Short mmCIF file of C-alpha atoms in Angstrom, two decimals:
data_model
loop_
_atom_site.label_atom_id
_atom_site.label_comp_id
_atom_site.label_asym_id
_atom_site.label_seq_id
_atom_site.Cartn_x
_atom_site.Cartn_y
_atom_site.Cartn_z
CA UNK M 476 68.02 -33.78 134.30
CA UNK M 477 69.65 -35.28 131.26
CA UNK M 478 71.98 -32.36 129.75
CA UNK M 479 72.23 -31.75 125.97
CA UNK M 480 75.79 -30.55 126.36
CA UNK M 481 78.28 -30.81 129.17
CA UNK M 482 80.74 -27.84 130.29
CA UNK M 483 84.17 -28.56 130.37
CA UNK M 484 86.26 -29.11 133.27
CA UNK M 485 87.64 -25.98 134.57
CA UNK M 486 91.15 -24.94 133.39
CA UNK M 487 92.68 -24.86 136.81
CA UNK M 488 90.77 -28.11 137.91
CA UNK M 489 92.74 -30.29 140.29
CA UNK M 490 93.80 -33.91 138.79
CA UNK M 491 95.41 -36.31 141.00
CA UNK M 492 94.85 -39.16 143.63
CA UNK M 493 95.59 -39.66 147.40
CA UNK M 494 96.88 -41.58 150.39
CA UNK M 495 97.30 -41.68 153.57
CA UNK M 496 100.82 -42.03 156.01
CA UNK M 497 99.55 -45.08 158.11
CA UNK M 498 98.45 -46.83 154.78
CA UNK M 499 101.50 -46.19 152.73
CA UNK M 500 104.72 -44.78 154.27
CA UNK M 501 105.65 -47.73 156.50
CA UNK M 502 109.12 -46.63 158.33
CA UNK M 503 106.52 -46.89 161.50
CA UNK M 504 109.53 -46.45 164.01
CA UNK M 505 112.14 -44.80 162.25
CA UNK M 506 113.79 -41.33 162.49
CA UNK M 507 112.07 -40.78 166.00
CA UNK M 508 108.50 -41.35 164.68
CA UNK M 509 106.31 -42.58 167.83
CA UNK M 510 103.67 -45.26 167.64
CA UNK M 511 100.20 -44.45 166.39
CA UNK M 512 97.24 -46.20 167.71
CA UNK M 513 97.08 -48.25 164.38
CA UNK M 514 100.87 -49.47 164.94
CA UNK M 515 99.73 -50.94 168.30
CA UNK M 516 96.06 -52.10 167.06
CA UNK M 517 95.50 -56.04 166.21
CA UNK M 518 96.18 -57.10 162.88
CA UNK M 519 93.41 -58.68 161.31
CA UNK M 520 94.60 -62.50 160.22
CA UNK M 521 95.68 -62.84 157.10
CA UNK M 522 96.45 -59.15 156.21
CA UNK M 523 99.57 -56.87 156.40
CA UNK M 524 100.69 -54.67 159.43
CA UNK M 525 101.64 -51.16 159.08
CA UNK M 526 105.18 -51.54 159.41
CA UNK M 527 106.29 -51.48 155.68
CA UNK M 528 103.18 -50.75 153.68
CA UNK M 529 103.95 -49.49 150.26
CA UNK M 530 107.72 -48.15 151.72
CA UNK M 531 106.33 -44.67 150.31
CA UNK M 532 108.52 -43.05 153.08
CA UNK M 533 111.74 -44.01 151.38
CA UNK M 534 110.51 -44.14 147.81
CA UNK M 535 108.25 -41.17 147.72
CA UNK M 536 110.56 -39.41 145.29
CA UNK M 537 109.87 -42.39 142.75
CA UNK M 538 106.30 -42.22 143.41
CA UNK M 539 105.58 -38.42 142.99
CA UNK M 540 107.77 -38.72 139.75
CA UNK M 541 105.29 -41.30 138.68
CA UNK M 542 102.35 -38.98 139.72
CA UNK M 543 104.17 -36.32 137.76
CA UNK M 544 104.54 -38.36 134.39
CA UNK M 545 100.57 -39.15 134.95
CA UNK M 546 100.16 -35.31 134.74
CA UNK M 547 99.06 -34.92 138.34
CA UNK M 548 98.17 -31.05 139.29
CA UNK M 549 97.74 -32.35 143.54
CA UNK M 550 98.45 -34.75 145.41
CA UNK M 551 96.32 -35.53 148.85
CA UNK M 552 98.54 -37.09 151.48
CA UNK M 553 98.37 -36.97 154.97
CA UNK M 554 101.15 -36.24 157.63
CA UNK M 555 101.67 -38.59 160.62
CA UNK M 556 100.99 -36.80 163.74
CA UNK M 557 103.53 -38.87 165.59
CA UNK M 558 106.03 -38.36 163.23
CA UNK M 559 105.74 -34.78 164.16
CA UNK M 560 105.47 -34.94 167.76
CA UNK M 561 106.22 -38.83 168.58
CA UNK M 562 103.95 -38.61 172.27
CA UNK M 563 101.45 -36.33 170.99
CA UNK M 564 102.07 -33.61 173.10
CA UNK M 565 106.17 -33.36 173.93
CA UNK M 566 108.96 -32.55 171.90
CA UNK M 567 108.75 -31.69 168.33
CA UNK M 568 110.87 -34.36 166.18
CA UNK M 569 113.07 -32.42 163.65
CA UNK M 570 113.41 -35.44 161.38
CA UNK M 571 109.73 -35.87 161.04
CA UNK M 572 109.28 -32.19 160.10
CA UNK M 573 112.19 -32.20 157.54
CA UNK M 574 110.72 -35.46 155.76
CA UNK M 575 107.45 -33.64 155.14
CA UNK M 576 109.24 -30.78 154.12
CA UNK M 577 111.28 -32.94 151.48
CA UNK M 578 107.82 -34.67 150.27
CA UNK M 579 106.37 -30.97 149.76
CA UNK M 580 109.25 -29.48 147.75
CA UNK M 581 109.28 -32.70 145.48
CA UNK M 582 105.78 -32.10 144.78
CA UNK M 583 106.30 -28.62 144.08
CA UNK M 584 109.09 -29.42 141.57
CA UNK M 585 106.69 -31.06 139.33
CA UNK M 586 103.94 -28.43 139.86
CA UNK M 587 101.91 -30.75 141.96
CA UNK M 588 99.56 -29.19 144.63
CA UNK M 589 100.18 -30.96 147.83
CA UNK M 590 97.00 -31.25 149.74
CA UNK M 591 97.64 -32.08 153.43
CA UNK M 592 95.32 -34.00 155.66
CA UNK M 593 96.25 -33.39 159.19
CA UNK M 594 94.80 -36.23 160.69
CA UNK M 595 93.94 -39.76 159.09
CA UNK M 596 93.29 -42.09 161.73
CA UNK M 597 96.73 -42.24 163.44
CA UNK M 598 96.24 -40.95 166.81
CA UNK M 599 99.60 -40.97 168.62
CA UNK M 600 99.47 -44.04 170.86
CA UNK M 601 100.88 -42.41 173.82
CA UNK M 602 97.75 -39.99 174.08
CA UNK M 603 95.64 -43.11 173.85
CA UNK M 604 97.29 -44.39 176.73
CA UNK M 605 97.73 -41.28 178.49
CA UNK M 606 93.82 -39.84 178.92
CA UNK M 607 92.04 -41.96 176.33
CA UNK M 608 92.59 -40.08 173.25
CA UNK M 609 89.58 -38.09 171.67
CA UNK M 610 87.66 -38.92 175.14
CA UNK M 611 89.63 -36.05 176.68
CA UNK M 612 89.47 -32.50 176.11
CA UNK M 613 92.93 -32.32 176.44
CA UNK M 614 93.30 -34.18 173.13
CA UNK M 615 91.62 -30.66 171.77
CA UNK M 616 94.25 -28.84 172.74
CA UNK M 617 97.28 -31.18 171.52
CA UNK M 618 95.80 -31.50 168.22
CA UNK M 619 95.56 -27.59 167.64
CA UNK M 620 99.18 -27.49 168.95
CA UNK M 621 100.25 -30.42 166.26
CA UNK M 622 98.42 -28.38 163.61
CA UNK M 623 99.97 -25.09 164.48
CA UNK M 624 103.44 -26.61 164.03
CA UNK M 625 102.16 -28.02 160.58
CA UNK M 626 100.94 -24.23 159.70
CA UNK M 627 104.00 -22.52 160.67
CA UNK M 628 106.18 -25.17 158.79
CA UNK M 629 104.30 -25.74 155.73
CA UNK M 630 101.76 -22.88 155.36
CA UNK M 631 104.07 -20.92 153.17
CA UNK M 632 104.34 -23.76 150.77
CA UNK M 633 100.75 -25.57 151.11
CA UNK M 634 97.70 -23.97 149.47
CA UNK M 635 95.36 -26.76 150.86
CA UNK M 636 95.04 -28.11 154.36
CA UNK M 637 92.13 -31.14 155.66
CA UNK M 638 91.78 -31.00 159.17
CA UNK M 639 90.14 -34.69 159.96
CA UNK M 640 89.76 -37.41 157.54
CA UNK M 641 86.24 -39.29 158.24
CA UNK M 642 85.44 -38.31 161.37
CA UNK M 643 81.94 -39.87 160.49
CA UNK M 644 83.15 -42.92 160.07
CA UNK M 645 85.29 -42.94 163.22
CA UNK M 646 82.08 -41.85 165.12
CA UNK M 647 79.35 -44.29 163.44
CA UNK M 648 81.31 -47.46 163.67
CA UNK M 649 82.93 -46.71 166.86
CA UNK M 650 86.55 -46.93 165.82
CA UNK M 651 87.63 -45.33 169.12
CA UNK M 652 86.10 -48.70 171.07
CA UNK M 653 83.95 -46.43 173.31
CA UNK M 654 82.11 -48.09 175.93
CA UNK M 655 78.95 -46.43 175.37
CA UNK M 656 77.09 -43.85 173.03
CA UNK M 657 77.40 -40.79 175.26
CA UNK M 658 81.38 -41.39 175.15
CA UNK M 659 81.11 -41.83 171.31
CA UNK M 660 79.46 -38.46 170.84
CA UNK M 661 81.32 -36.68 173.42
CA UNK M 662 84.84 -38.01 171.62
CA UNK M 663 83.15 -36.81 168.28
CA UNK M 664 82.27 -33.42 169.89
CA UNK M 665 85.89 -32.96 170.88
CA UNK M 666 86.80 -33.76 167.32
CA UNK M 667 84.26 -31.10 166.22
CA UNK M 668 85.76 -28.40 168.36
CA UNK M 669 89.30 -29.63 167.51
CA UNK M 670 88.59 -28.90 163.78
CA UNK M 671 87.03 -25.52 164.49
CA UNK M 672 89.86 -24.45 166.60
CA UNK M 673 92.63 -25.59 163.92
CA UNK M 674 90.81 -24.06 161.00
CA UNK M 675 90.58 -20.69 162.96
CA UNK M 676 94.60 -20.99 163.38
CA UNK M 677 95.26 -21.94 159.98
CA UNK M 678 93.81 -18.69 158.92
CA UNK M 679 95.67 -16.88 161.83
CA UNK M 680 98.87 -18.21 160.79
CA UNK M 681 99.10 -18.60 157.13
CA UNK M 682 97.19 -17.91 153.84
CA UNK M 683 96.05 -21.61 153.06
CA UNK M 684 92.72 -22.80 152.51
CA UNK M 685 91.43 -25.30 155.04
CA UNK M 686 88.40 -27.70 155.02
CA UNK M 687 86.93 -30.72 156.66
CA UNK M 688 87.15 -33.71 155.07
CA UNK M 689 84.47 -36.43 156.17
CA UNK M 690 82.75 -39.40 154.11
CA UNK M 691 79.77 -37.78 152.63
CA UNK M 692 77.15 -39.27 150.34
CA UNK M 693 73.54 -38.94 149.57
CA UNK M 694 70.89 -41.24 151.47
CA UNK M 695 68.35 -42.94 149.18
CA UNK M 696 65.17 -44.47 151.24
CA UNK M 697 64.59 -48.08 150.48
CA UNK M 698 61.28 -47.80 149.35
CA UNK M 699 58.64 -44.85 149.07
CA UNK M 700 57.10 -45.66 152.52
CA UNK M 701 56.97 -42.45 154.33
CA UNK M 702 58.77 -43.84 157.48
CA UNK M 703 61.66 -45.05 155.22
CA UNK M 704 61.73 -41.23 153.65
CA UNK M 705 61.84 -39.70 157.01
CA UNK M 706 64.74 -42.45 157.92
CA UNK M 707 66.88 -40.86 154.94
CA UNK M 708 66.21 -37.76 156.12
CA UNK M 709 67.15 -38.49 159.74
CA UNK M 710 70.15 -40.66 158.58
CA UNK M 711 71.43 -37.82 156.36
CA UNK M 712 71.64 -35.79 159.88
CA UNK M 713 73.59 -38.44 161.37
CA UNK M 714 75.88 -39.23 158.35
CA UNK M 715 76.33 -36.14 156.94
CA UNK M 716 75.31 -33.09 158.58
CA UNK M 717 76.57 -33.66 161.93
CA UNK M 718 80.10 -33.19 160.70
CA UNK M 719 79.40 -30.11 158.27
CA UNK M 720 76.45 -27.96 159.87
CA UNK M 721 78.69 -27.77 162.94
CA UNK M 722 81.97 -26.38 161.09
CA UNK M 723 79.84 -24.57 158.34
CA UNK M 724 77.14 -23.01 160.19
CA UNK M 725 78.50 -23.51 163.81
CA UNK M 726 75.26 -25.36 165.32
CA UNK M 727 74.63 -29.38 165.61
CA UNK M 728 71.34 -30.42 163.13
CA UNK M 729 68.27 -29.89 164.67
CA UNK M 730 66.32 -33.24 164.62
CA UNK M 731 69.43 -35.38 165.65
CA UNK M 732 70.33 -33.12 168.54
CA UNK M 733 66.84 -34.03 169.99
CA UNK M 734 67.45 -37.64 168.97
CA UNK M 735 70.45 -37.59 171.08
CA UNK M 736 69.10 -35.57 173.93
CA UNK M 737 66.12 -38.01 174.65
CA UNK M 738 68.63 -40.84 174.84
CA UNK M 739 70.87 -39.18 177.04
CA UNK M 740 73.86 -39.02 174.17
CA UNK M 741 74.31 -35.45 173.85
CA UNK M 742 77.63 -34.38 174.66
CA UNK M 743 78.50 -31.77 177.53
CA UNK M 744 79.51 -28.73 175.88
CA UNK M 745 82.17 -26.49 177.47
CA UNK M 746 81.96 -22.47 177.47
CA UNK M 747 83.43 -21.56 174.21
CA UNK M 748 82.79 -24.56 172.14
CA UNK M 749 79.82 -23.39 170.11
CA UNK M 750 81.44 -19.93 169.63
CA UNK M 751 84.48 -21.95 168.16
CA UNK M 752 82.41 -23.76 165.60
CA UNK M 753 80.65 -20.72 164.77
CA UNK M 754 83.99 -18.61 164.33
CA UNK M 755 85.36 -21.02 162.12
CA UNK M 756 85.01 -20.60 158.52
CA UNK M 757 86.45 -23.53 156.10
CA UNK M 758 87.30 -22.16 152.65
CA UNK M 759 85.86 -25.51 151.16
CA UNK M 760 84.65 -28.69 151.81
CA UNK M 761 86.66 -32.17 150.78
CA UNK M 762 85.19 -35.44 151.25
CA UNK M 763 85.19 -38.77 150.10
CA UNK M 764 82.80 -40.71 148.06
CA UNK M 765 82.01 -44.68 147.47
CA UNK M 766 78.60 -44.96 146.73
CA UNK M 767 75.14 -43.66 148.34
CA UNK M 768 73.71 -44.93 151.40
CA UNK M 769 70.27 -46.79 151.67
CA UNK M 770 68.30 -47.17 154.86
CA UNK M 771 64.94 -47.89 156.13
CA UNK M 772 63.10 -47.09 159.20
CA UNK M 773 63.55 -49.47 162.30
CA UNK M 774 61.78 -48.70 165.70
CA UNK M 775 63.60 -48.15 168.75
CA UNK M 776 62.52 -51.55 170.06
CA UNK M 777 63.63 -53.18 167.10
CA UNK M 778 66.86 -51.32 167.01
CA UNK M 779 67.90 -52.37 170.17
CA UNK M 780 67.48 -55.67 169.71
CA UNK M 781 69.65 -55.59 166.76
CA UNK M 782 72.44 -53.50 168.77
CA UNK M 783 71.77 -56.47 171.48
CA UNK M 784 72.33 -59.17 168.60
CA UNK M 785 75.52 -57.09 167.51
CA UNK M 786 77.23 -57.41 171.04
CA UNK M 787 76.19 -61.13 171.31
CA UNK M 788 78.05 -61.67 167.52
CA UNK M 789 81.24 -60.09 168.54
CA UNK M 790 84.02 -62.88 168.61
CA UNK M 791 81.77 -65.29 167.04
CA UNK M 792 82.35 -64.75 163.66
CA UNK M 793 78.49 -63.54 163.05
CA UNK M 794 79.52 -60.91 160.53
CA UNK M 795 75.79 -60.70 159.48
CA UNK M 796 74.37 -59.74 163.06
CA UNK M 797 77.38 -57.39 163.70
CA UNK M 798 76.84 -55.77 160.64
CA UNK M 799 73.01 -54.96 160.88
CA UNK M 800 73.74 -53.77 164.52
CA UNK M 801 76.64 -51.62 163.37
CA UNK M 802 74.51 -49.76 161.01
CA UNK M 803 71.50 -49.52 163.05
CA UNK M 804 70.49 -46.54 165.11
CA UNK M 805 67.56 -47.31 167.04
CA UNK M 806 64.14 -45.38 166.64
CA UNK M 807 65.67 -43.58 163.38
CA UNK M 808 67.47 -46.17 161.01
CA UNK M 809 69.22 -49.13 159.67
CA UNK M 810 71.44 -49.01 156.72
CA UNK M 811 70.71 -51.93 153.99
CA UNK M 812 71.98 -52.91 150.79
CA UNK M 813 70.43 -51.09 147.59
CA UNK M 814 69.21 -53.90 145.25
CA UNK M 815 69.37 -51.49 142.39
CA UNK M 816 73.23 -50.18 143.00
CA UNK M 817 75.98 -52.13 141.71
CA UNK M 818 78.90 -53.30 143.54
CA UNK M 819 82.49 -54.22 143.61
CA UNK M 820 84.02 -57.68 144.74
CA UNK M 821 84.37 -56.29 147.90
CA UNK M 822 80.76 -54.81 148.32
CA UNK M 823 81.30 -51.10 147.69
CA UNK M 824 78.97 -49.38 145.98
CA UNK M 825 79.20 -48.07 142.14
CA UNK M 826 77.09 -45.33 141.72
CA UNK M 827 78.23 -42.41 139.73
CA UNK M 828 74.77 -41.05 139.86
CA UNK M 829 74.78 -40.58 143.82
CA UNK M 830 78.09 -39.05 143.36
CA UNK M 831 76.55 -36.21 141.36
CA UNK M 832 73.36 -36.12 143.69
CA UNK M 833 75.89 -35.73 146.73
CA UNK M 834 77.64 -33.26 144.67
CA UNK M 835 74.58 -31.21 144.10
CA UNK M 836 73.37 -31.57 147.84
CA UNK M 837 76.57 -30.32 149.15
CA UNK M 838 76.66 -27.29 146.99
CA UNK M 839 73.37 -26.27 147.18
CA UNK M 840 73.53 -26.47 150.94
CA UNK M 841 76.88 -25.19 151.98
CA UNK M 842 77.50 -23.18 149.06
CA UNK M 843 81.38 -23.80 149.35
CA UNK M 844 83.78 -25.15 146.54
CA UNK M 845 83.89 -28.99 146.61
CA UNK M 846 87.03 -31.21 146.66
CA UNK M 847 86.70 -34.89 146.06
CA UNK M 848 89.39 -36.50 148.05
CA UNK M 849 88.70 -40.38 147.65
CA UNK M 850 86.55 -42.31 145.25
CA UNK M 851 88.10 -45.84 143.76
CA UNK M 852 87.55 -49.20 142.90
CA UNK M 853 89.34 -51.36 145.69
CA UNK M 854 89.67 -54.96 144.07
CA UNK M 855 92.49 -57.93 143.52
CA UNK M 856 94.70 -57.08 140.88
CA UNK M 857 96.86 -59.70 138.83
CA UNK M 858 100.47 -58.99 137.79
CA UNK M 859 100.72 -60.86 134.67
CA UNK M 860 103.80 -62.92 133.57
CA UNK M 861 105.02 -60.27 131.10
CA UNK M 862 104.72 -57.27 133.93
CA UNK M 863 101.72 -55.66 133.32
CA UNK M 864 98.50 -55.19 135.07
CA UNK M 865 95.06 -55.02 133.33
CA UNK M 866 92.51 -53.28 135.30
CA UNK M 867 89.78 -52.62 132.87
CA UNK M 868 87.13 -52.59 135.95
CA UNK M 869 89.11 -49.57 137.41
CA UNK M 870 89.12 -47.65 134.21
CA UNK M 871 85.39 -48.27 133.93
CA UNK M 872 84.51 -47.16 137.25
CA UNK M 873 86.66 -44.04 137.03
CA UNK M 874 85.35 -43.17 133.78
CA UNK M 875 81.64 -42.94 134.96
CA UNK M 876 82.59 -41.29 138.11
CA UNK M 877 84.41 -38.47 136.21
CA UNK M 878 81.61 -38.07 134.02
CA UNK M 879 79.45 -37.76 136.95
CA UNK M 880 81.63 -34.56 138.44
CA UNK M 881 81.38 -33.03 134.78
CA UNK M 882 77.66 -33.18 134.98
CA UNK M 883 77.47 -31.72 138.34
CA UNK M 884 79.82 -29.00 137.01
CA UNK M 885 77.23 -28.42 134.29
CA UNK M 886 74.69 -28.49 137.10
CA UNK M 887 76.23 -25.35 138.41
CA UNK M 888 78.34 -27.06 141.39
CA UNK M 889 81.81 -25.38 141.99
CA UNK M 890 84.10 -28.90 141.80
CA UNK M 891 87.76 -27.78 142.48
CA UNK M 892 89.08 -31.30 141.59
CA UNK M 893 88.96 -35.09 141.63
CA UNK M 894 91.46 -36.92 143.69
CA UNK M 895 90.63 -40.78 143.55
CA UNK M 896 91.76 -43.47 146.15
CA UNK M 897 94.72 -43.83 145.54
CA UNK M 898 97.51 -43.11 143.61
CA UNK M 899 99.40 -46.48 144.10
CA UNK M 900 98.50 -49.51 146.03
CA UNK M 901 98.42 -49.51 149.79
CA UNK M 902 97.48 -51.24 152.83
CA UNK M 903 93.67 -51.31 153.52
CA UNK M 904 92.62 -50.93 156.84
CA UNK M 905 90.51 -54.36 156.87
CA UNK M 906 91.29 -56.41 153.93
CA UNK M 907 95.17 -55.76 153.67
CA UNK M 908 97.04 -55.01 150.46
CA UNK M 909 95.16 -57.70 148.41
CA UNK M 910 92.28 -54.74 147.90
CA UNK M 911 94.34 -52.89 145.62
CA UNK M 912 92.86 -49.39 144.79
CA UNK M 913 96.22 -47.73 142.78
CA UNK M 914 96.96 -46.83 139.39
CA UNK M 915 100.39 -47.91 140.43
CA UNK M 916 100.91 -51.53 141.45
CA UNK M 917 103.01 -52.18 144.67
CA UNK M 918 104.94 -55.51 143.76
CA UNK M 919 104.24 -57.48 147.31
CA UNK M 920 101.40 -59.18 149.11
CA UNK M 921 100.48 -59.72 152.55
CA UNK M 922 102.79 -62.37 153.39
CA UNK M 923 105.68 -61.34 151.10
CA UNK M 924 107.30 -58.03 150.74
CA UNK M 925 108.94 -58.89 147.62
CA UNK M 926 110.79 -55.98 145.84
CA UNK M 927 107.91 -53.62 146.22
CA UNK M 928 108.66 -52.53 142.47
CA UNK M 929 106.23 -49.89 141.14
CA UNK M 930 104.59 -50.96 138.33
CA UNK M 931 102.27 -48.82 135.70
CA UNK M 932 98.65 -50.59 135.58
CA UNK M 933 96.38 -49.86 132.26
CA UNK M 934 94.66 -47.34 134.62
CA UNK M 935 97.97 -45.26 134.91
CA UNK M 936 97.85 -44.75 130.92
CA UNK M 937 94.14 -44.17 130.87
CA UNK M 938 94.09 -41.51 133.75
CA UNK M 939 97.24 -39.89 132.18
CA UNK M 940 95.26 -39.36 128.86
CA UNK M 941 92.11 -38.19 130.67
CA UNK M 942 94.54 -35.78 132.78
CA UNK M 943 96.01 -34.13 129.50
CA UNK M 944 92.82 -33.77 127.92
CA UNK M 945 91.27 -31.85 131.19
CA UNK M 946 88.60 -34.62 130.85
CA UNK M 947 87.51 -34.48 127.31
CA UNK M 948 89.00 -37.77 126.20
CA UNK M 949 87.75 -40.56 128.45
CA UNK M 950 87.62 -43.34 125.79
#
């Protein structure tokens, strides 16, 4: 609908931006930190490793001061599990614990609410070696113990915790490298149970709010064909509801459960698992959004053929067949490029209407407050000779998505805040530092650390003005 007038943003709206430990901290082996699976993973040729990143570990005070200058009222960042417990299940590292106390205290000094992600892709490598990581039920107990340390240490200072970042992306794209779909969905189930148990323990140990943090988006059918519409419904269960129905309603989505059962992929459920999911009551939903998905129906036969081509494409630089296979669920749907959606130079969607739709769908289904924890424009930036960085494309991106937030609020959605990716440039998982999202430029590239100086981009000043006006001035 087209609104004739828009409601203002709430006076307590949380304005900020996000980061993750392994992509910004650096100091990968300092002060007792153990290696994560990101530290030991192969580095994509031509991109940076995780050893220094944005050097946020050493320069967090400078970075938080810049966030305060922009007017942030929240900063979403992650704690590195292997910095707190280096081997994942052994002794607690006091230097790691102390570091995050310092980061939190620095935020609070400026009136910035820390929003802490407990797990952002950086499993302690020792647990991967010891028992296969999330494929083992032991990872549930080890994760919950780690979370309890965080709740006890930081729960009196922190209002908002997030459990697991983008669990759906880890599962859908098999980031654990599991041998088959049964293992993939078993590991996913262990994450769901771990998330539920951590949510329960948070409520028992502190007064903070806690939420899941998947990557959620509306799903469009490619055409008006009935099977494409059915595919969109089914894909929504795979992409979104599998990760939210379980924590919010305590059950797996119905149709997708049947899909897994018929293919022998439904996970083994231990006694007490579903009871834990039913007892875990998240206080809000955090989610990342980068453009709506688009799918079309694919038969089981054609889907299996696409998967076979994907396996054959591995190691042969055949990215077209590889990506089609990755986006295919045989007999359900295949992800496709939406011909009506704008894209960035890296092929990510620019779809503010999709954000409004996603907000509406989440609010109407779950009736929980919502917090956008990622949304951003990742493209190369140019540092000019005069030391400036002009990024009108990022300003345009943020403007239309913030307007979509206001439209959703006018629709009746309870939106707590907007925390785009990212506060400052960091190392992207697949494209290195060249794919920049920040409003603060980090002076380094993938081959040369230079001085890692912090430089305010044009978007820094634009976002500063937007926050100061509480979203009224987006000019």
